[in-house]
PDB file of C-alpha atoms in Angstrom:
ATOM      1  CA  MET A 125     107.658  97.010 131.722  1.00  0.00           C
ATOM      2  CA  ARG A 126     111.409  97.271 131.990  1.00  0.00           C
ATOM      3  CA  PRO A 127     113.205  99.781 129.751  1.00  0.00           C
ATOM      4  CA  LYS A 128     114.932  97.050 127.715  1.00  0.00           C
ATOM      5  CA  ASN A 129     111.614  95.316 127.022  1.00  0.00           C
ATOM      6  CA  SER A 130     110.028  98.652 126.082  1.00  0.00           C
ATOM      7  CA  LEU A 131     112.756  99.344 123.540  1.00  0.00           C
ATOM      8  CA  ARG A 132     112.402  95.870 122.059  1.00  0.00           C
ATOM      9  CA  ALA A 133     108.625  96.310 121.733  1.00  0.00           C
ATOM     10  CA  LEU A 134     109.076  99.750 120.144  1.00  0.00           C
ATOM     11  CA  HIS A 135     111.641  98.339 117.707  1.00  0.00           C
ATOM     12  CA  THR A 136     109.251  95.553 116.696  1.00  0.00           C
ATOM     13  CA  ILE A 137     106.363  97.982 116.186  1.00  0.00           C
ATOM     14  CA  LEU A 138     108.522 100.292 114.057  1.00  0.00           C
ATOM     15  CA  LEU A 139     109.644  97.376 111.875  1.00  0.00           C
ATOM     16  CA  VAL A 140     106.032  96.328 111.303  1.00  0.00           C
ATOM     17  CA  ILE A 141     105.027  99.896 110.395  1.00  0.00           C
ATOM     18  CA  ALA A 142     107.998 100.217 108.011  1.00  0.00           C
ATOM     19  CA  GLY A 143     106.977  96.985 106.293  1.00  0.00           C
ATOM     20  CA  ILE A 144     103.402  98.159 105.836  1.00  0.00           C
ATOM     21  CA  VAL A 145     104.447 101.576 104.525  1.00  0.00           C
ATOM     22  CA  SER A 146     106.870 100.064 101.998  1.00  0.00           C
ATOM     23  CA  VAL A 147     104.050  97.997 100.447  1.00  0.00           C
ATOM     24  CA  ALA A 148     101.375 100.715 100.595  1.00  0.00           C
ATOM     25  CA  PRO A 149     102.294 102.700  97.425  1.00  0.00           C
ATOM     26  CA  ASP A 150     101.382  99.721  95.246  1.00  0.00           C
ATOM     27  CA  LEU A 151      97.878  99.809  96.683  1.00  0.00           C
ATOM     28  CA  TYR A 152      97.215 103.292  95.315  1.00  0.00           C
ATOM     29  CA  SER A 153      97.648 102.612  91.613  1.00  0.00           C
ATOM     30  CA  GLY A 154      94.565 103.116  89.541  1.00  0.00           C
ATOM     31  CA  THR A 155      92.889 104.053  86.290  1.00  0.00           C
ATOM     32  CA  LEU A 156      92.193 107.688  85.456  1.00  0.00           C
ATOM     33  CA  THR A 157      89.425 108.394  82.951  1.00  0.00           C
ATOM     34  CA  VAL A 158      89.817 111.018  80.220  1.00  0.00           C
ATOM     35  CA  SER A 159      86.326 112.094  79.199  1.00  0.00           C
ATOM     36  CA  THR A 160      86.789 115.479  77.508  1.00  0.00           C
ATOM     37  CA  THR A 161      88.893 116.975  74.736  1.00  0.00           C
ATOM     38  CA  SER A 162      89.376 120.187  76.728  1.00  0.00           C
ATOM     39  CA  ASP A 163      92.970 121.190  77.410  1.00  0.00           C
ATOM     40  CA  SER A 164      92.453 121.449  81.152  1.00  0.00           C
ATOM     41  CA  GLY A 165      89.967 120.741  83.894  1.00  0.00           C
ATOM     42  CA  SER A 166      88.276 117.668  85.245  1.00  0.00           C
ATOM     43  CA  GLY A 167      88.310 114.754  82.804  1.00  0.00           C
ATOM     44  CA  SER A 168      91.048 116.196  80.553  1.00  0.00           C
ATOM     45  CA  LEU A 169      94.231 114.367  79.578  1.00  0.00           C
ATOM     46  CA  ARG A 170      96.292 117.112  81.206  1.00  0.00           C
ATOM     47  CA  GLN A 171      94.428 116.658  84.504  1.00  0.00           C
ATOM     48  CA  ALA A 172      94.832 112.865  84.307  1.00  0.00           C
ATOM     49  CA  ILE A 173      98.595 113.274  83.874  1.00  0.00           C
ATOM     50  CA  LEU A 174      98.777 115.734  86.782  1.00  0.00           C
ATOM     51  CA  ASP A 175      96.751 113.378  88.984  1.00  0.00           C
ATOM     52  CA  ALA A 176      98.902 110.386  87.999  1.00  0.00           C
ATOM     53  CA  ASN A 177     102.092 112.278  88.820  1.00  0.00           C
ATOM     54  CA  ALA A 178     100.695 113.308  92.211  1.00  0.00           C
ATOM     55  CA  MET A 179      99.793 109.746  93.256  1.00  0.00           C
ATOM     56  CA  PRO A 180     102.206 106.946  94.138  1.00  0.00           C
ATOM     57  CA  GLY A 181     102.197 103.724  92.158  1.00  0.00           C
ATOM     58  CA  ASP A 182     101.576 102.931  88.515  1.00  0.00           C
ATOM     59  CA  ASP A 183      98.534 104.605  86.987  1.00  0.00           C
ATOM     60  CA  THR A 184      96.706 104.212  83.677  1.00  0.00           C
ATOM     61  CA  ALA A 185      94.891 106.926  81.714  1.00  0.00           C
ATOM     62  CA  GLN A 186      91.880 105.596  79.826  1.00  0.00           C
ATOM     63  CA  GLY A 187      89.926 107.546  77.220  1.00  0.00           C
ATOM     64  CA  THR A 188      86.169 107.301  76.816  1.00  0.00           C
TER      65      THR A 188
END
């Protein structure tokens, strides 16, 4: 492959990757379940908020 063609192919690949990465955060949104009244630990509202802040996208906390 000639250098000019290699650069064009690299540019195209980088554009495709950038497009995929820009859409990816929306794929990670989810629902977090609050299952305990404890102040901290797994299933607590505090942990659900911490988890939601650590993940990209819009998240929902749901109580059970």
